[in-house]
PDB file of C-alpha atoms in Angstrom:
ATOM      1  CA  UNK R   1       0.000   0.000   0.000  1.00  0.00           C
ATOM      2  CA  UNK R   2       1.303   3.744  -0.973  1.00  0.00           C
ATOM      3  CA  UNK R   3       1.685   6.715   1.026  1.00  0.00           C
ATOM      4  CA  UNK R   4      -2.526   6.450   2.120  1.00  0.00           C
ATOM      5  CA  UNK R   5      -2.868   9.995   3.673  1.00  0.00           C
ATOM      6  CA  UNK R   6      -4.464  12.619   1.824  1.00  0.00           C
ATOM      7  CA  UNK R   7      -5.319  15.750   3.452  1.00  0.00           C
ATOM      8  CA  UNK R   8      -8.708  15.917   5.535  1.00  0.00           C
ATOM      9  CA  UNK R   9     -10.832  19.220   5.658  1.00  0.00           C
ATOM     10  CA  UNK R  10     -14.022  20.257   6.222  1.00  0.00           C
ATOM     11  CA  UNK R  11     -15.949  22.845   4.402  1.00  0.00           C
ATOM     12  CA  UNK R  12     -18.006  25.227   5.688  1.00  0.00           C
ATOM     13  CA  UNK R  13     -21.298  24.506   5.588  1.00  0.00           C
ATOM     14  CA  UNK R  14     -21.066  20.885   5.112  1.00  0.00           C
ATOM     15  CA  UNK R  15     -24.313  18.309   5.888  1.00  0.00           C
ATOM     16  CA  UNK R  16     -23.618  16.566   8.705  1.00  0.00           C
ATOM     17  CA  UNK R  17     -26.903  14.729   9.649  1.00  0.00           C
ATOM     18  CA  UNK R  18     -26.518  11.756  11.847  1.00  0.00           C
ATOM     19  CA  UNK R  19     -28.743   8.480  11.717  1.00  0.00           C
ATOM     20  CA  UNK R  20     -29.434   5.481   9.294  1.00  0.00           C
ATOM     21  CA  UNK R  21     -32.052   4.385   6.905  1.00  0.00           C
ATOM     22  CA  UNK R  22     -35.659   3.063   7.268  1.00  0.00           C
ATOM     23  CA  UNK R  23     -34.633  -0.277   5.873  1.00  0.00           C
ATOM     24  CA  UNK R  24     -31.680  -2.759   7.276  1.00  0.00           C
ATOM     25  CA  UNK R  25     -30.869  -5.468   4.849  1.00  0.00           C
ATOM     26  CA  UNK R  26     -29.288  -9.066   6.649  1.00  0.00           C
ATOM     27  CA  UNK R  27     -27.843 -12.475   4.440  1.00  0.00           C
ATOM     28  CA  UNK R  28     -25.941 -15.344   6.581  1.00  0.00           C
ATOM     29  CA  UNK R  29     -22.702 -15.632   6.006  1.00  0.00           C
ATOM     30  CA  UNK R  30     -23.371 -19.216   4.634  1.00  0.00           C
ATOM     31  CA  UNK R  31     -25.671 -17.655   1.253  1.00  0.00           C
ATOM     32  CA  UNK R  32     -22.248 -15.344   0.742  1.00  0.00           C
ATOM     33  CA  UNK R  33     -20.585 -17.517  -1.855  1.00  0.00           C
ATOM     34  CA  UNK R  34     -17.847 -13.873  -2.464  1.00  0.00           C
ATOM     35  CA  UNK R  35     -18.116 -10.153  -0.786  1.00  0.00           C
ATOM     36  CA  UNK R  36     -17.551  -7.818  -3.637  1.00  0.00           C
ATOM     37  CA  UNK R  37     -13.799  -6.548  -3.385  1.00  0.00           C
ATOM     38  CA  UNK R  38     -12.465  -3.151  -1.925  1.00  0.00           C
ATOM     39  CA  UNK R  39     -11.364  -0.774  -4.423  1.00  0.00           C
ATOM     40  CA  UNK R  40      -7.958  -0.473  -4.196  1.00  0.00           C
ATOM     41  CA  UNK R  41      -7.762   3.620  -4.175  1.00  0.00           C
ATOM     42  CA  UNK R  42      -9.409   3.909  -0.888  1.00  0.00           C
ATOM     43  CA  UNK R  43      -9.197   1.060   0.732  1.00  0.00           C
ATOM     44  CA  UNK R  44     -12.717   1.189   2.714  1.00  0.00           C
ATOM     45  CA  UNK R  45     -15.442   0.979  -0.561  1.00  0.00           C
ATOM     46  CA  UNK R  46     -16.381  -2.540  -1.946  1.00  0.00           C
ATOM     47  CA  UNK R  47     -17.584  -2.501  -5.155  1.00  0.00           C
ATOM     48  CA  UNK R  48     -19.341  -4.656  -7.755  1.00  0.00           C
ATOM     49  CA  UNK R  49     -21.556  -7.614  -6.625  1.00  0.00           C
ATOM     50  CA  UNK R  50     -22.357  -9.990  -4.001  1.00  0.00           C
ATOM     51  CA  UNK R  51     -22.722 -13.594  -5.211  1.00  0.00           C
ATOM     52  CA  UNK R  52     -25.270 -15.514  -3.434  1.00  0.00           C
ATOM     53  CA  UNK R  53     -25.649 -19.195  -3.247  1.00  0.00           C
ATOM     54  CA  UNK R  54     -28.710 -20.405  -4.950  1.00  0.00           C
ATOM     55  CA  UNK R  55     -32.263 -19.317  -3.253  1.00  0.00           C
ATOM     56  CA  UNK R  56     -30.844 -17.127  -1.414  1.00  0.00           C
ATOM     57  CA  UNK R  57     -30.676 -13.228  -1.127  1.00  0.00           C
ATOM     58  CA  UNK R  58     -30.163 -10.487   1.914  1.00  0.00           C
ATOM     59  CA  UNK R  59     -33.965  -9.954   3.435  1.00  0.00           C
ATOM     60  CA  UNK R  60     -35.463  -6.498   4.080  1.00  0.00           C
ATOM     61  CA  UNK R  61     -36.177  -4.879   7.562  1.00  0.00           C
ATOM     62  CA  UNK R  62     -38.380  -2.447   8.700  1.00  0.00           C
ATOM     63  CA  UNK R  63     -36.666  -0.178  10.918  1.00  0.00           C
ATOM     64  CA  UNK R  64     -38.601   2.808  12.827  1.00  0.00           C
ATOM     65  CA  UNK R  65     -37.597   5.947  11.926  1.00  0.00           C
ATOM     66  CA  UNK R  66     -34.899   7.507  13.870  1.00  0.00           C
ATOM     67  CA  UNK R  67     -33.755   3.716  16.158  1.00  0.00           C
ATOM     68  CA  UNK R  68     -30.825   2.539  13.912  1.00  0.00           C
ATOM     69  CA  UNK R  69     -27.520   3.517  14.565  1.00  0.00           C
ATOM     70  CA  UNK R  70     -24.043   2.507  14.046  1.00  0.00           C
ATOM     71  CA  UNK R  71     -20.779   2.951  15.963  1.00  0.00           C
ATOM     72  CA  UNK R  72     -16.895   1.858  15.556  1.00  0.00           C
ATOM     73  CA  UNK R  73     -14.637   1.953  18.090  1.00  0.00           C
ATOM     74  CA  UNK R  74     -11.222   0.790  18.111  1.00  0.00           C
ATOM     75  CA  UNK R  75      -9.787  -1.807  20.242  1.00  0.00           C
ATOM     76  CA  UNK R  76      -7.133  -4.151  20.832  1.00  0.00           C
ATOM     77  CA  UNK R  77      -3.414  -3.720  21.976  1.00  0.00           C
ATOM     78  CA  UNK R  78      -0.725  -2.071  19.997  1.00  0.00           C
ATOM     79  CA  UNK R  79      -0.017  -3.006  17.024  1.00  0.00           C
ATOM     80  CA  UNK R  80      -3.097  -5.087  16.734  1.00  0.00           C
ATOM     81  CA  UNK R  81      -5.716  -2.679  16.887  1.00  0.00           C
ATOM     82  CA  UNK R  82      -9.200  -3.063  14.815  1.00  0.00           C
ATOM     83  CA  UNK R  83     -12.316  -1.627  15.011  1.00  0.00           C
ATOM     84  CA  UNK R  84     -15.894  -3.398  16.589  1.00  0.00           C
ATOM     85  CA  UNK R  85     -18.630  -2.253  14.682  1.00  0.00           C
ATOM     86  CA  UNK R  86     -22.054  -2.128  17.108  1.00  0.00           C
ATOM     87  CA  UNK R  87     -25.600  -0.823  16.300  1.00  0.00           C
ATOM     88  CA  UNK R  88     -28.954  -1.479  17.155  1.00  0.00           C
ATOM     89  CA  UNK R  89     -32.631  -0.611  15.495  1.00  0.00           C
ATOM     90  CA  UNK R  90     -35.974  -0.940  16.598  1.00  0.00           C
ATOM     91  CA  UNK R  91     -38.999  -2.984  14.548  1.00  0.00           C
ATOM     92  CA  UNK R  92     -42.859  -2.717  15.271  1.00  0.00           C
ATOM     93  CA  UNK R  93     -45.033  -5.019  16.815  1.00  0.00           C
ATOM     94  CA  UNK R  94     -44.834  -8.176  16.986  1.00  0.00           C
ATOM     95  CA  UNK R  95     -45.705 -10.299  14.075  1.00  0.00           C
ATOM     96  CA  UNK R  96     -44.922 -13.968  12.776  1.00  0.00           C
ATOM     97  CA  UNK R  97     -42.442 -12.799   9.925  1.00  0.00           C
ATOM     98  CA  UNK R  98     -40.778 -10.505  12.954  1.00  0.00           C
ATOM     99  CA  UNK R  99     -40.570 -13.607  15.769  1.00  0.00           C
ATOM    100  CA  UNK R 100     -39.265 -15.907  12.664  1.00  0.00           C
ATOM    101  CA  UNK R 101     -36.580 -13.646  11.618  1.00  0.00           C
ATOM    102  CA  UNK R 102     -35.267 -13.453  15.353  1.00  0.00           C
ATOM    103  CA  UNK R 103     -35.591 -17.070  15.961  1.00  0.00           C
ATOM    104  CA  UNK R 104     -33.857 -18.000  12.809  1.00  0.00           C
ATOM    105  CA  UNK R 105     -31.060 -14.774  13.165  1.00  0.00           C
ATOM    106  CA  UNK R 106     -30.519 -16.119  16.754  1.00  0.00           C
ATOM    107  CA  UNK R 107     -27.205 -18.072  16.275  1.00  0.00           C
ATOM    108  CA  UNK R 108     -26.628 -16.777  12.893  1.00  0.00           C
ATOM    109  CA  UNK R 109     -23.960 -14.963  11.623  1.00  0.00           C
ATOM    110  CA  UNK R 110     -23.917 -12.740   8.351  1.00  0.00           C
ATOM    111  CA  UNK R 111     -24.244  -9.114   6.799  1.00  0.00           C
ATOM    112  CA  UNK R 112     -25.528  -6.222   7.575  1.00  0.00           C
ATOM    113  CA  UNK R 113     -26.601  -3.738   4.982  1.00  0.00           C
ATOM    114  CA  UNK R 114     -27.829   0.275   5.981  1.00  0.00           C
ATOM    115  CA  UNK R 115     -27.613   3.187   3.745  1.00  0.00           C
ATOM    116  CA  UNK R 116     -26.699   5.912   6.072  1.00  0.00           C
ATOM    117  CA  UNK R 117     -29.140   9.665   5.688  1.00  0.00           C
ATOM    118  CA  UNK R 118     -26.322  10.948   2.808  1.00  0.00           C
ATOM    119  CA  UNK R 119     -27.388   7.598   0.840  1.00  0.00           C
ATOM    120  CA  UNK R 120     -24.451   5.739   1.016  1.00  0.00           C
ATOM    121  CA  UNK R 121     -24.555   1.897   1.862  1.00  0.00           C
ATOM    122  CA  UNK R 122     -22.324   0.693   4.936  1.00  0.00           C
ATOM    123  CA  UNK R 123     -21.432  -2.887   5.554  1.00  0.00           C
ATOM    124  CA  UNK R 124     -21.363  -4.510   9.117  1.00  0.00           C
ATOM    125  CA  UNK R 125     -19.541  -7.911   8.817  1.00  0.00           C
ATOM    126  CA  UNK R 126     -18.098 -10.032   6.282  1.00  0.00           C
ATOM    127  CA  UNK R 127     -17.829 -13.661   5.548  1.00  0.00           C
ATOM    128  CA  UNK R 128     -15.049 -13.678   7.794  1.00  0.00           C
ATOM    129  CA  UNK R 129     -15.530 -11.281  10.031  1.00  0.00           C
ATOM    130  CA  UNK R 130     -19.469 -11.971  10.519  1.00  0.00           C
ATOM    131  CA  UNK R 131     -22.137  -9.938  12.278  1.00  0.00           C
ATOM    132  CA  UNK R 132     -23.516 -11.459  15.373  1.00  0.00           C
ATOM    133  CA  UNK R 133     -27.146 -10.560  16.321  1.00  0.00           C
ATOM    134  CA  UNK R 134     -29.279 -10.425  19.010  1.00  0.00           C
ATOM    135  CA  UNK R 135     -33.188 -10.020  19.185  1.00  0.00           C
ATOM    136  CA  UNK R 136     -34.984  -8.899  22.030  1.00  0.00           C
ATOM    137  CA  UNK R 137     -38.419  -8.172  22.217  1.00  0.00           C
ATOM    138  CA  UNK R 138     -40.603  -6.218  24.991  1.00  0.00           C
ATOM    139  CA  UNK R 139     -44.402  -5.867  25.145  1.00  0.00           C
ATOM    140  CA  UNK R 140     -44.263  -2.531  27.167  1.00  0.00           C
ATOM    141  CA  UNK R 141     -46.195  -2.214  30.144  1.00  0.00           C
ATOM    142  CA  UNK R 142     -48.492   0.673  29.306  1.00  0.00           C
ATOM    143  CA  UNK R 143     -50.940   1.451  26.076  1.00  0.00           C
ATOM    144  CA  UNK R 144     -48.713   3.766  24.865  1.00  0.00           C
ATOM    145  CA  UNK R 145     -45.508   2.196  25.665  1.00  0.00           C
ATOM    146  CA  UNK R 146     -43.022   1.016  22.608  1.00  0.00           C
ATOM    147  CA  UNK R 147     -43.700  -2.688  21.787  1.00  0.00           C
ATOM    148  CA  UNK R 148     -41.667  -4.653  19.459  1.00  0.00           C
ATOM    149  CA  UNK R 149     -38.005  -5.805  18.819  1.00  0.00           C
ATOM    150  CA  UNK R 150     -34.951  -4.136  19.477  1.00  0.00           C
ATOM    151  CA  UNK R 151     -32.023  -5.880  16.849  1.00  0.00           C
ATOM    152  CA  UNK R 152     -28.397  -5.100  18.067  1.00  0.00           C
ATOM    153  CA  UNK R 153     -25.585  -6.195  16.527  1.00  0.00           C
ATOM    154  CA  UNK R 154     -21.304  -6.419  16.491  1.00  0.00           C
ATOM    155  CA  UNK R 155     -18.586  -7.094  14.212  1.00  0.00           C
ATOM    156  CA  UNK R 156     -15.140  -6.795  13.958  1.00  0.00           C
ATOM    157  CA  UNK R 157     -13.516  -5.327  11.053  1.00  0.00           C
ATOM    158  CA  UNK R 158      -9.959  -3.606   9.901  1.00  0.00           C
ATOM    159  CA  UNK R 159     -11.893  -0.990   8.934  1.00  0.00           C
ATOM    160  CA  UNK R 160     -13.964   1.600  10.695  1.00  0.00           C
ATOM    161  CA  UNK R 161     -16.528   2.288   8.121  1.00  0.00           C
ATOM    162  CA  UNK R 162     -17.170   0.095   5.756  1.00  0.00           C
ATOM    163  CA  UNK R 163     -18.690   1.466   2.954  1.00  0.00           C
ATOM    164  CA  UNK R 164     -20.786  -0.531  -0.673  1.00  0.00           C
ATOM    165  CA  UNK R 165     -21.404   0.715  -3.882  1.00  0.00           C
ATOM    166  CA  UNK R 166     -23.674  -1.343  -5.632  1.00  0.00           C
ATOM    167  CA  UNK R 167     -26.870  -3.607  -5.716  1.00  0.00           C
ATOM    168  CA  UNK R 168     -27.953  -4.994  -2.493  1.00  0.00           C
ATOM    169  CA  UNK R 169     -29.458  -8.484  -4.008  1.00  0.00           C
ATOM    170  CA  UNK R 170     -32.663  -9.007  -2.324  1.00  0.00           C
ATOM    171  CA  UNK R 171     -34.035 -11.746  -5.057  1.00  0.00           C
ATOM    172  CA  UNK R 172     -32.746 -14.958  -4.853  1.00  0.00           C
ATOM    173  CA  UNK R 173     -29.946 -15.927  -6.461  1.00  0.00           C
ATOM    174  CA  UNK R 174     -30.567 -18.384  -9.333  1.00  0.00           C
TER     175      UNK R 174
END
């Protein structure tokens, strides 16, 4: 790898609005037959296309407006640092398709897909370096008290951001 440092500004008056998408896309790691590769000029972007073992394809989520978010952090010693990935959103109610997806996501590990509010598409895991999830729901106690499941997640990654440009493949593969 070159010299990698480029200088880093910010311009005055530049959008800086936090928070992620409506919609979080998941696959298991087992219907990732190849991640799309990193493009070598940055380093953090993987373009081109996921292939997908047969019948399968990353699923949609609702997420509640204004729930999903996504930090890095770095950890480890020196000279081994990385960076764990975390997040959480929130999903309505509590429906069959919504209990099914946490029973099945339970022990699973995979992909997480979000486009961020600027529209860009971050990654959370890899084939390697997977996602692990965990569902809980609560009923509330009162009539107007939020029911439904709250999905948080980790990974670890070299990267803090990982970031996708291209199709997030939500029919399933051939």
């Amino acid at each position: 790898m070159g010299f990698p440092f480029e200088q880093v500004s910010w311009p005055a008056g530049a959008d800086n609005m936090g928070g992620l998408s409506t919609v979080a896309y998941f696959a298991p790691a087992s219907a990732i037959m190849q991640m799309p590769e990193f493009d070598p000029q940055d380093g953090i972007t993987r373009k081109g296309e996921f292939k997908m073992a047969q019948g399968t394809c990353f699923v949609s989520i609702y997420v509640t407006y204004g729930t999903a978010s996504l930090s890095s952090e770095p950890v480890g010693e020196s000279d081994c640092r990385c960076s764990k990935l975390t997040g959480e959103f929130f999903h309505p109610g509590s429906t069959p398709e919504a209990a099914t997806f946490a029973r099945a996501v339970q022990n699973t590990q995979g992909v997480f897909a979000f486009r961020d509010t600027s529209g860009r598409i971050r990654l959370v895991g890899d084939v390697v370096n997977t996602a692990t999830v965990k569902a809980k729901h609560e009923t509330g106690k009162k009539p107007d008290d939020r029911k439904g499941w709250t999905i948080a997640f980790e990974a670890y990654s070299e990267r803090p951001i990982t970031f996708f440009e291209g199709e997030i493949p939500t029919t399933p593969a051939p």
